[in-house]
mmCIF file of C-alpha atoms and ligand atoms in Angstrom:
data_model
loop_
_atom_site.group_PDB
_atom_site.id
_atom_site.type_symbol
_atom_site.label_atom_id
_atom_site.label_comp_id
_atom_site.label_asym_id
_atom_site.label_seq_id
_atom_site.Cartn_x
_atom_site.Cartn_y
_atom_site.Cartn_z
ATOM 1 C CA MET A 8 -10.343 -9.121 18.282
ATOM 2 C CA GLU A 9 -6.636 -9.021 17.525
ATOM 3 C CA VAL A 10 -5.896 -7.476 14.142
ATOM 4 C CA GLU A 11 -3.745 -9.571 11.864
ATOM 5 C CA ARG A 12 -0.733 -7.575 10.680
ATOM 6 C CA VAL A 13 0.321 -8.012 7.069
ATOM 7 C CA GLN A 14 3.926 -8.086 8.247
ATOM 8 C CA VAL A 15 3.119 -11.189 10.318
ATOM 9 C CA ILE A 16 1.323 -12.893 7.423
ATOM 10 C CA ALA A 17 4.273 -12.095 5.147
ATOM 11 C CA SER A 18 6.732 -13.639 7.604
ATOM 12 C CA LEU A 19 5.030 -17.048 7.414
ATOM 13 C CA SER A 20 7.019 -17.804 4.284
ATOM 14 C CA SER A 21 4.633 -19.171 1.720
ATOM 15 C CA HIS A 22 4.313 -19.123 -2.046
ATOM 16 C CA THR A 23 0.770 -17.883 -1.941
ATOM 17 C CA ILE A 24 -1.192 -15.105 -0.233
ATOM 18 C CA PRO A 25 -4.527 -15.402 1.596
ATOM 19 C CA ALA A 26 -7.594 -15.029 -0.652
ATOM 20 C CA GLU A 27 -8.682 -11.743 0.924
ATOM 21 C CA PHE A 28 -5.633 -10.053 -0.627
ATOM 22 C CA VAL A 29 -6.189 -11.436 -4.132
ATOM 23 C CA MET A 30 -7.755 -8.874 -6.450
ATOM 24 C CA PRO A 31 -10.215 -10.014 -9.147
ATOM 25 C CA GLU A 32 -8.325 -10.929 -12.315
ATOM 26 C CA THR A 33 -9.460 -7.898 -14.326
ATOM 27 C CA GLU A 34 -8.245 -5.525 -11.599
ATOM 28 C CA GLN A 35 -4.832 -7.067 -10.906
ATOM 29 C CA PRO A 36 -1.725 -4.938 -11.481
ATOM 30 C CA VAL A 37 -0.673 -6.604 -14.761
ATOM 31 C CA ALA A 38 -4.157 -6.320 -16.258
ATOM 32 C CA THR A 39 -4.465 -2.623 -15.462
ATOM 33 C CA THR A 40 -0.991 -1.038 -15.651
ATOM 34 C CA PHE A 41 -0.225 1.034 -18.741
ATOM 35 C CA ARG A 42 2.326 -0.730 -20.950
ATOM 36 C CA GLY A 43 2.796 1.815 -23.738
ATOM 37 C CA PRO A 44 5.520 4.452 -23.902
ATOM 38 C CA ILE A 45 5.468 5.970 -20.415
ATOM 39 C CA PRO A 46 4.421 9.613 -20.476
ATOM 40 C CA GLU A 47 6.808 11.943 -18.703
ATOM 41 C CA ILE A 48 5.688 12.301 -15.065
ATOM 42 C CA PRO A 49 6.636 15.845 -14.070
ATOM 43 C CA VAL A 50 9.935 16.178 -12.206
ATOM 44 C CA ILE A 51 10.374 19.791 -11.077
ATOM 45 C CA ASP A 52 13.582 21.473 -9.957
ATOM 46 C CA LEU A 53 12.598 23.630 -6.995
ATOM 47 C CA SER A 54 15.913 25.479 -7.065
ATOM 48 C CA ASP A 55 15.021 27.090 -10.425
ATOM 49 C CA PRO A 56 15.961 30.774 -9.985
ATOM 50 C CA ASP A 57 13.353 31.773 -12.582
ATOM 51 C CA GLU A 58 10.401 32.024 -10.219
ATOM 52 C CA GLU A 59 7.839 32.636 -12.917
ATOM 53 C CA ASN A 60 8.898 29.481 -14.713
ATOM 54 C CA LEU A 61 8.766 27.514 -11.481
ATOM 55 C CA VAL A 62 5.243 28.695 -10.701
ATOM 56 C CA CYS A 63 4.161 27.708 -14.240
ATOM 57 C CA ARG A 64 5.668 24.236 -13.987
ATOM 58 C CA ILE A 65 4.110 23.557 -10.588
ATOM 59 C CA ALA A 66 0.713 24.882 -11.645
ATOM 60 C CA GLU A 67 0.771 22.928 -14.898
ATOM 61 C CA ALA A 68 1.707 19.638 -13.203
ATOM 62 C CA SER A 69 -0.898 20.184 -10.491
ATOM 63 C CA ARG A 70 -3.574 20.867 -13.076
ATOM 64 C CA GLU A 71 -2.745 18.090 -15.530
ATOM 65 C CA TRP A 72 -1.495 15.378 -13.192
ATOM 66 C CA GLY A 73 -2.385 16.471 -9.656
ATOM 67 C CA PHE A 74 1.066 15.150 -8.919
ATOM 68 C CA PHE A 75 4.776 15.902 -9.312
ATOM 69 C CA GLN A 76 8.185 14.906 -8.012
ATOM 70 C CA ALA A 77 10.302 17.740 -6.611
ATOM 71 C CA VAL A 78 14.109 17.695 -6.781
ATOM 72 C CA ASN A 79 16.515 20.201 -5.197
ATOM 73 C CA HIS A 80 13.692 20.875 -2.738
ATOM 74 C CA GLY A 81 15.930 22.118 0.052
ATOM 75 C CA ILE A 82 15.187 19.359 2.574
ATOM 76 C CA PRO A 83 18.636 18.014 3.475
ATOM 77 C CA THR A 84 19.319 14.474 2.230
ATOM 78 C CA GLU A 85 20.686 13.646 5.659
ATOM 79 C CA VAL A 86 17.400 14.563 7.382
ATOM 80 C CA ILE A 87 15.475 12.360 4.956
ATOM 81 C CA ARG A 88 17.913 9.504 5.429
ATOM 82 C CA ARG A 89 17.517 9.688 9.209
ATOM 83 C CA LEU A 90 13.724 9.858 8.959
ATOM 84 C CA GLN A 91 13.789 6.710 6.829
ATOM 85 C CA GLU A 92 16.231 4.959 9.112
ATOM 86 C CA ALA A 93 14.131 5.658 12.236
ATOM 87 C CA GLY A 94 10.901 4.427 10.592
ATOM 88 C CA THR A 95 12.615 1.354 9.167
ATOM 89 C CA GLU A 96 13.986 0.507 12.608
ATOM 90 C CA PHE A 97 10.518 0.844 14.123
ATOM 91 C CA PHE A 98 9.001 -1.606 11.648
ATOM 92 C CA GLY A 99 11.919 -3.959 12.320
ATOM 93 C CA LEU A 100 11.093 -4.179 16.051
ATOM 94 C CA PRO A 101 9.556 -7.376 17.459
ATOM 95 C CA GLN A 102 5.793 -7.445 16.892
ATOM 96 C CA GLU A 103 4.891 -6.981 20.569
ATOM 97 C CA GLU A 104 6.942 -3.783 20.763
ATOM 98 C CA LYS A 105 5.079 -2.313 17.808
ATOM 99 C CA GLU A 106 1.706 -3.340 19.256
ATOM 100 C CA VAL A 107 2.332 -0.967 22.184
ATOM 101 C CA TYR A 108 1.482 1.815 19.712
ATOM 102 C CA ALA A 109 -1.578 0.091 18.214
ATOM 103 C CA LYS A 110 -4.491 2.399 17.453
ATOM 104 C CA PRO A 111 -7.026 1.835 20.242
ATOM 105 C CA GLU A 112 -10.051 0.013 18.813
ATOM 106 C CA ASP A 113 -12.643 2.583 19.859
ATOM 107 C CA ALA A 114 -10.503 5.654 19.075
ATOM 108 C CA LYS A 115 -11.976 8.396 16.895
ATOM 109 C CA SER A 116 -8.565 9.460 15.611
ATOM 110 C CA ILE A 117 -6.649 7.386 13.090
ATOM 111 C CA GLU A 118 -3.424 7.827 15.084
ATOM 112 C CA GLY A 119 -1.426 4.738 15.987
ATOM 113 C CA TYR A 120 0.004 1.539 14.513
ATOM 114 C CA GLY A 121 -2.546 -0.154 12.318
ATOM 115 C CA THR A 122 -3.690 -2.328 9.460
ATOM 116 C CA LYS A 123 -6.720 -1.701 7.281
ATOM 117 C CA HIS A 124 -8.836 -4.580 8.503
ATOM 118 C CA GLN A 125 -12.197 -3.780 7.094
ATOM 119 C CA LYS A 126 -12.328 -5.176 3.589
ATOM 120 C CA ILE A 127 -12.549 -1.984 1.632
ATOM 121 C CA VAL A 128 -12.852 -2.604 -2.088
ATOM 122 C CA ASN A 129 -14.726 -5.681 -3.403
ATOM 123 C CA GLY A 130 -14.081 -7.378 -0.080
ATOM 124 C CA LYS A 131 -10.317 -7.145 -0.672
ATOM 125 C CA LYS A 132 -7.569 -5.981 1.679
ATOM 126 C CA PRO A 133 -4.381 -4.100 0.831
ATOM 127 C CA TRP A 134 -0.928 -5.619 1.537
ATOM 128 C CA GLY A 135 0.449 -3.223 4.133
ATOM 129 C CA ASP A 136 0.605 -1.945 7.707
ATOM 130 C CA HIS A 137 1.064 1.657 8.845
ATOM 131 C CA LEU A 138 1.726 4.082 11.671
ATOM 132 C CA PHE A 139 -0.073 7.431 11.887
ATOM 133 C CA HIS A 140 0.703 10.360 14.190
ATOM 134 C CA ARG A 141 0.458 14.127 13.948
ATOM 135 C CA ILE A 142 3.722 16.065 13.839
ATOM 136 C CA TRP A 143 2.288 19.618 13.918
ATOM 137 C CA PRO A 144 0.954 21.876 15.480
ATOM 138 C CA PRO A 145 2.355 21.149 18.947
ATOM 139 C CA SER A 146 -1.080 21.455 20.579
ATOM 140 C CA ARG A 147 -2.306 18.541 18.418
ATOM 141 C CA ILE A 148 0.641 16.198 18.954
ATOM 142 C CA ASN A 149 0.013 12.990 20.849
ATOM 143 C CA TYR A 150 3.429 11.622 21.792
ATOM 144 C CA GLN A 151 1.748 8.429 22.952
ATOM 145 C CA PHE A 152 1.838 7.329 19.302
ATOM 146 C CA TRP A 153 5.463 8.298 18.615
ATOM 147 C CA PRO A 154 7.788 5.303 18.955
ATOM 148 C CA LYS A 155 10.309 5.548 21.818
ATOM 149 C CA ASN A 156 12.479 3.106 19.942
ATOM 150 C CA PRO A 157 14.737 3.901 18.154
ATOM 151 C CA PRO A 158 15.631 6.662 20.630
ATOM 152 C CA SER A 159 16.323 9.120 17.780
ATOM 153 C CA TYR A 160 12.735 8.798 16.505
ATOM 154 C CA ARG A 161 11.334 11.929 18.122
ATOM 155 C CA GLU A 162 14.199 14.213 17.255
ATOM 156 C CA VAL A 163 14.399 13.209 13.588
ATOM 157 C CA ASN A 164 10.654 13.443 13.105
ATOM 158 C CA GLU A 165 10.582 16.907 14.657
ATOM 159 C CA GLU A 166 13.424 17.990 12.439
ATOM 160 C CA TYR A 167 11.780 16.618 9.321
ATOM 161 C CA GLY A 168 8.567 18.379 10.400
ATOM 162 C CA THR A 169 10.279 21.759 10.389
ATOM 163 C CA HIS A 170 11.603 21.201 6.873
ATOM 164 C CA VAL A 171 8.361 19.829 5.515
ATOM 165 C CA ARG A 172 6.509 22.946 6.689
ATOM 166 C CA GLY A 173 8.945 25.208 4.852
ATOM 167 C CA PHE A 174 8.610 23.091 1.725
ATOM 168 C CA ALA A 175 4.791 23.102 1.930
ATOM 169 C CA ASP A 176 4.771 26.894 2.176
ATOM 170 C CA LYS A 177 6.700 27.112 -1.094
ATOM 171 C CA VAL A 178 4.259 24.789 -2.854
ATOM 172 C CA PHE A 179 1.177 26.619 -1.509
ATOM 173 C CA ARG A 180 2.699 29.876 -2.646
ATOM 174 C CA SER A 181 3.252 28.617 -6.206
ATOM 175 C CA LEU A 182 -0.237 27.130 -6.354
ATOM 176 C CA SER A 183 -1.719 30.501 -5.288
ATOM 177 C CA LEU A 184 0.343 32.493 -7.802
ATOM 178 C CA GLY A 185 -0.506 29.918 -10.484
ATOM 179 C CA LEU A 186 -4.163 30.841 -9.989
ATOM 180 C CA GLY A 187 -3.473 34.575 -10.089
ATOM 181 C CA LEU A 188 -4.115 34.912 -6.336
ATOM 182 C CA GLU A 189 -2.092 36.535 -3.543
ATOM 183 C CA ALA A 190 0.802 34.292 -2.476
ATOM 184 C CA ASP A 191 -0.777 33.330 0.864
ATOM 185 C CA ALA A 192 -4.314 32.680 -0.484
ATOM 186 C CA MET A 193 -4.137 28.890 -0.689
ATOM 187 C CA LYS A 194 -2.631 28.322 2.726
ATOM 188 C CA GLU A 195 -5.150 30.717 4.294
ATOM 189 C CA ALA A 196 -7.985 28.836 2.570
ATOM 190 C CA PHE A 197 -6.972 25.795 4.645
ATOM 191 C CA GLY A 198 -6.502 27.429 8.021
ATOM 192 C CA GLY A 199 -3.095 29.133 7.630
ATOM 193 C CA GLU A 200 -0.911 28.471 10.650
ATOM 194 C CA GLU A 201 -3.559 26.112 12.070
ATOM 195 C CA LEU A 202 -2.927 23.528 9.332
ATOM 196 C CA GLU A 203 -2.375 20.062 10.772
ATOM 197 C CA TYR A 204 0.411 17.767 9.633
ATOM 198 C CA MET A 205 -0.423 14.066 9.883
ATOM 199 C CA LEU A 206 2.518 11.749 9.222
ATOM 200 C CA LYS A 207 1.938 8.195 8.053
ATOM 201 C CA ILE A 208 4.555 5.510 7.605
ATOM 202 C CA ASN A 209 3.476 2.835 5.137
ATOM 203 C CA TYR A 210 5.150 -0.551 5.436
ATOM 204 C CA TYR A 211 4.465 -2.921 2.551
ATOM 205 C CA PRO A 212 6.207 -6.235 3.328
ATOM 206 C CA PRO A 213 7.765 -8.352 0.563
ATOM 207 C CA CYS A 214 4.930 -10.238 -1.100
ATOM 208 C CA PRO A 215 5.199 -13.710 -2.663
ATOM 209 C CA ARG A 216 2.557 -12.762 -5.287
ATOM 210 C CA PRO A 217 2.931 -9.067 -6.148
ATOM 211 C CA ASP A 218 1.032 -9.772 -9.378
ATOM 212 C CA LEU A 219 -2.210 -10.371 -7.450
ATOM 213 C CA THR A 220 -2.464 -7.543 -4.935
ATOM 214 C CA PHE A 221 -1.874 -3.866 -4.061
ATOM 215 C CA GLY A 222 -0.208 -2.053 -1.172
ATOM 216 C CA VAL A 223 -2.880 0.640 -1.109
ATOM 217 C CA LEU A 224 -5.947 0.385 -3.301
ATOM 218 C CA GLU A 225 -6.884 3.257 -5.587
ATOM 219 C CA HIS A 226 -7.951 6.438 -3.804
ATOM 220 C CA THR A 227 -7.523 10.190 -3.686
ATOM 221 C CA ASP A 228 -6.188 11.756 -0.483
ATOM 222 C CA MET A 229 -8.690 13.952 1.348
ATOM 223 C CA SER A 230 -5.889 16.270 2.469
ATOM 224 C CA THR A 231 -4.871 19.602 0.951
ATOM 225 C CA LEU A 232 -1.397 18.504 -0.143
ATOM 226 C CA THR A 233 0.305 15.216 0.599
ATOM 227 C CA ILE A 234 4.101 15.415 0.728
ATOM 228 C CA LEU A 235 5.687 11.975 0.500
ATOM 229 C CA VAL A 236 9.151 10.497 0.910
ATOM 230 C CA PRO A 237 9.455 7.003 -0.612
ATOM 231 C CA ASN A 238 12.164 4.411 -0.083
ATOM 232 C CA GLU A 239 14.041 3.151 -3.159
ATOM 233 C CA VAL A 240 11.528 0.401 -4.016
ATOM 234 C CA PRO A 241 9.219 1.678 -6.767
ATOM 235 C CA GLY A 242 5.478 0.967 -6.604
ATOM 236 C CA LEU A 243 3.499 4.203 -6.719
ATOM 237 C CA GLN A 244 1.120 4.532 -9.683
ATOM 238 C CA VAL A 245 -1.019 7.513 -10.669
ATOM 239 C CA LEU A 246 -4.023 7.632 -12.981
ATOM 240 C CA LYS A 247 -3.602 9.895 -16.002
ATOM 241 C CA ASP A 248 -6.037 9.980 -18.923
ATOM 242 C CA ASN A 249 -7.522 6.732 -17.638
ATOM 243 C CA HIS A 250 -4.174 4.881 -17.582
ATOM 244 C CA TRP A 251 -2.290 3.694 -14.503
ATOM 245 C CA ILE A 252 1.232 5.056 -14.877
ATOM 246 C CA ASP A 253 4.265 3.923 -12.829
ATOM 247 C CA ALA A 254 5.976 6.800 -11.033
ATOM 248 C CA LYS A 255 9.638 5.969 -11.418
ATOM 249 C CA TYR A 256 11.902 6.254 -8.402
ATOM 250 C CA VAL A 257 13.813 9.521 -8.620
ATOM 251 C CA PRO A 258 16.673 9.554 -6.078
ATOM 252 C CA ASN A 259 16.241 12.255 -3.418
ATOM 253 C CA ALA A 260 12.927 13.469 -4.849
ATOM 254 C CA ILE A 261 9.955 14.417 -2.699
ATOM 255 C CA ILE A 262 6.572 13.438 -4.123
ATOM 256 C CA VAL A 263 3.704 15.941 -4.007
ATOM 257 C CA HIS A 264 0.059 14.898 -4.416
ATOM 258 C CA MET A 265 -2.839 17.313 -4.721
ATOM 259 C CA GLY A 266 -5.548 16.161 -2.305
ATOM 260 C CA ASP A 267 -9.306 16.729 -2.426
ATOM 261 C CA GLN A 268 -9.191 20.056 -0.541
ATOM 262 C CA ILE A 269 -6.924 21.642 -3.189
ATOM 263 C CA GLU A 270 -9.390 20.611 -5.865
ATOM 264 C CA VAL A 271 -12.248 22.139 -3.848
ATOM 265 C CA ALA A 272 -10.460 25.411 -2.992
ATOM 266 C CA SER A 273 -9.287 25.909 -6.584
ATOM 267 C CA ASN A 274 -12.829 25.109 -7.804
ATOM 268 C CA GLY A 275 -11.525 22.198 -9.862
ATOM 269 C CA TYR A 276 -8.545 23.983 -11.432
ATOM 270 C CA TYR A 277 -6.068 21.676 -9.689
ATOM 271 C CA LYS A 278 -6.882 17.959 -9.656
ATOM 272 C CA SER A 279 -6.905 15.569 -6.745
ATOM 273 C CA VAL A 280 -4.950 12.635 -8.143
ATOM 274 C CA LEU A 281 -6.122 9.002 -8.042
ATOM 275 C CA HIS A 282 -3.250 6.777 -6.991
ATOM 276 C CA ARG A 283 -2.410 3.291 -5.708
ATOM 277 C CA THR A 284 0.700 1.211 -4.977
ATOM 278 C CA THR A 285 2.034 -2.145 -6.093
ATOM 279 C CA VAL A 286 4.237 -4.344 -3.901
ATOM 280 C CA ASN A 287 7.548 -6.106 -4.422
ATOM 281 C CA LYS A 288 8.517 -9.755 -4.251
ATOM 282 C CA GLU A 289 11.878 -9.384 -2.541
ATOM 283 C CA LYS A 290 11.928 -6.048 -0.806
ATOM 284 C CA ALA A 291 9.780 -4.155 1.652
ATOM 285 C CA ARG A 292 8.466 -0.936 0.168
ATOM 286 C CA MET A 293 8.067 1.970 2.578
ATOM 287 C CA SER A 294 6.808 5.514 2.282
ATOM 288 C CA TRP A 295 6.391 8.515 4.579
ATOM 289 C CA PRO A 296 3.474 10.671 3.434
ATOM 290 C CA VAL A 297 2.557 13.784 5.423
ATOM 291 C CA PHE A 298 -1.085 14.750 4.938
ATOM 292 C CA LEU A 299 -1.650 18.482 5.385
ATOM 293 C CA GLU A 300 -5.147 18.825 6.769
ATOM 294 C CA PRO A 301 -7.313 21.808 7.654
ATOM 295 C CA PRO A 302 -8.374 21.931 11.327
ATOM 296 C CA PRO A 303 -11.512 19.753 11.798
ATOM 297 C CA GLU A 304 -13.949 22.674 12.129
ATOM 298 C CA PHE A 305 -12.378 24.859 9.470
ATOM 299 C CA VAL A 306 -14.677 25.452 6.488
ATOM 300 C CA VAL A 307 -13.076 24.787 3.093
ATOM 301 C CA GLY A 308 -14.779 25.844 -0.116
ATOM 302 C CA PRO A 309 -13.959 27.346 -3.504
ATOM 303 C CA ILE A 310 -11.890 30.527 -2.955
ATOM 304 C CA PRO A 311 -14.325 33.451 -3.528
ATOM 305 C CA GLN A 312 -11.923 35.484 -5.722
ATOM 306 C CA LEU A 313 -11.962 32.658 -8.271
ATOM 307 C CA LEU A 314 -15.726 32.690 -8.686
ATOM 308 C CA ASN A 315 -17.819 34.638 -11.178
ATOM 309 C CA ASP A 316 -20.682 34.050 -13.626
ATOM 310 C CA GLN A 317 -18.460 31.967 -15.896
ATOM 311 C CA ASN A 318 -16.941 30.083 -12.973
ATOM 312 C CA PRO A 319 -19.696 29.271 -10.472
ATOM 313 C CA PRO A 320 -18.806 27.126 -7.417
ATOM 314 C CA LYS A 321 -18.538 23.452 -8.360
ATOM 315 C CA TYR A 322 -18.094 22.223 -4.766
ATOM 316 C CA LYS A 323 -19.864 22.777 -1.456
ATOM 317 C CA SER A 324 -18.148 24.704 1.320
ATOM 318 C CA LYS A 325 -17.989 22.518 4.388
ATOM 319 C CA MET A 326 -16.095 21.819 7.578
ATOM 320 C CA PHE A 327 -13.166 19.484 6.990
ATOM 321 C CA LYS A 328 -14.473 17.039 9.596
ATOM 322 C CA ASP A 329 -17.788 16.763 7.702
ATOM 323 C CA TYR A 330 -15.917 16.214 4.442
ATOM 324 C CA ALA A 331 -13.880 13.475 6.117
ATOM 325 C CA TYR A 332 -16.983 11.837 7.577
ATOM 326 C CA CYS A 333 -18.676 11.645 4.170
ATOM 327 C CA LYS A 334 -15.529 10.353 2.485
ATOM 328 C CA LEU A 335 -14.857 7.644 5.059
ATOM 329 C CA ASN A 336 -18.483 6.514 5.043
ATOM 330 C CA LYS A 337 -18.751 6.713 1.242
ATOM 331 C CA LEU A 338 -21.566 9.294 1.406
ATOM 332 C CA PRO A 339 -22.048 11.994 -1.244
ATOM 333 C CA GLN A 340 -20.266 15.285 -0.405
HETATM 334 C C1 LIG B 26 -1.314 6.750 1.077
HETATM 335 C C2 LIG B 26 -0.623 6.511 -0.201
HETATM 336 C C3 LIG B 26 1.363 5.963 -1.428
HETATM 337 C C4 LIG B 26 2.694 5.334 -1.268
HETATM 338 O O1 LIG B 26 -0.817 6.258 2.098
HETATM 339 O O2 LIG B 26 -2.337 7.480 1.059
HETATM 340 O O3 LIG B 26 -1.194 6.815 -1.214
HETATM 341 O O4 LIG B 26 3.546 5.577 -2.123
HETATM 342 N N1 LIG B 26 0.619 5.998 -0.211
HETATM 343 O O5 LIG B 26 2.900 4.585 -0.322
HETATM 344 NI NI1 LIG B 27 -2.719 8.323 -0.821
#
């Protein structure tokens, strides 16, 4: 069966959206978004020469929010601009050109162009399409899912990949030091140099009724870290103290989410953040998250040095692929 792309539905200009995208009234964005004075979402300057202060800020944000926006992160603005331009051009191609990269129906991997077609929460679908492909390590790259058009796509994604790895190393280092561990402890707990980098491009088309639906429904990422570049259209919300808070658009910032594996490895010290996205009436929202995942057979569990009588393990140690299986099939971990 042909999957219906949200981008195609959105192009059939209408004032309404199909019922399967309409959230129940009590769960719609207006009913559930926090309207009080917006608490300060952490924005952290990665160029801070005071390393101790930087480690504290990153650890504090990762513990209290599971989320922060990084500025002066060292990834050149030009590289980010070209990454965004290449992805935007891909989603602007005629539908049949994009379908060449469609995720094969029987594939085990999530790689490829796709749309969440199973109705995931309360029988409702999110308002967005996506493209997934790994960008690292080279042995795990499947160029079949990398667009050939625009022609610059491969080069800019490889270049961004190099920068994102350097940035991730800095964050892992701070998270390790923030826990009183050796600087390389966190990264090693997820497979070290074997870590896999899965890029996703989210494309949330303009939506005639942004008050009724979401771009992605609430979830935590099962990754270690997720490192995300947004476009200028705001929409990301994070849950803090039971309130859905809008993450404002900070020009040139890179967004960092703690995923489930960080929570497990830190034995609950850092929090995997619940998040979701709203959509926009006039503009397409796009984002480029990179999910940093342990290799499938790598066992992740609470880091032994953190454990003692007062801090017994709160999570099971298990292979990442088993964790993923349980999460995707909604089974207990
Ligand atoms: C995701 C996600 C957020 C965004 O794709 O897992 O949470 O800002 N995306 O698009
Ligand atoms: Ni997410």
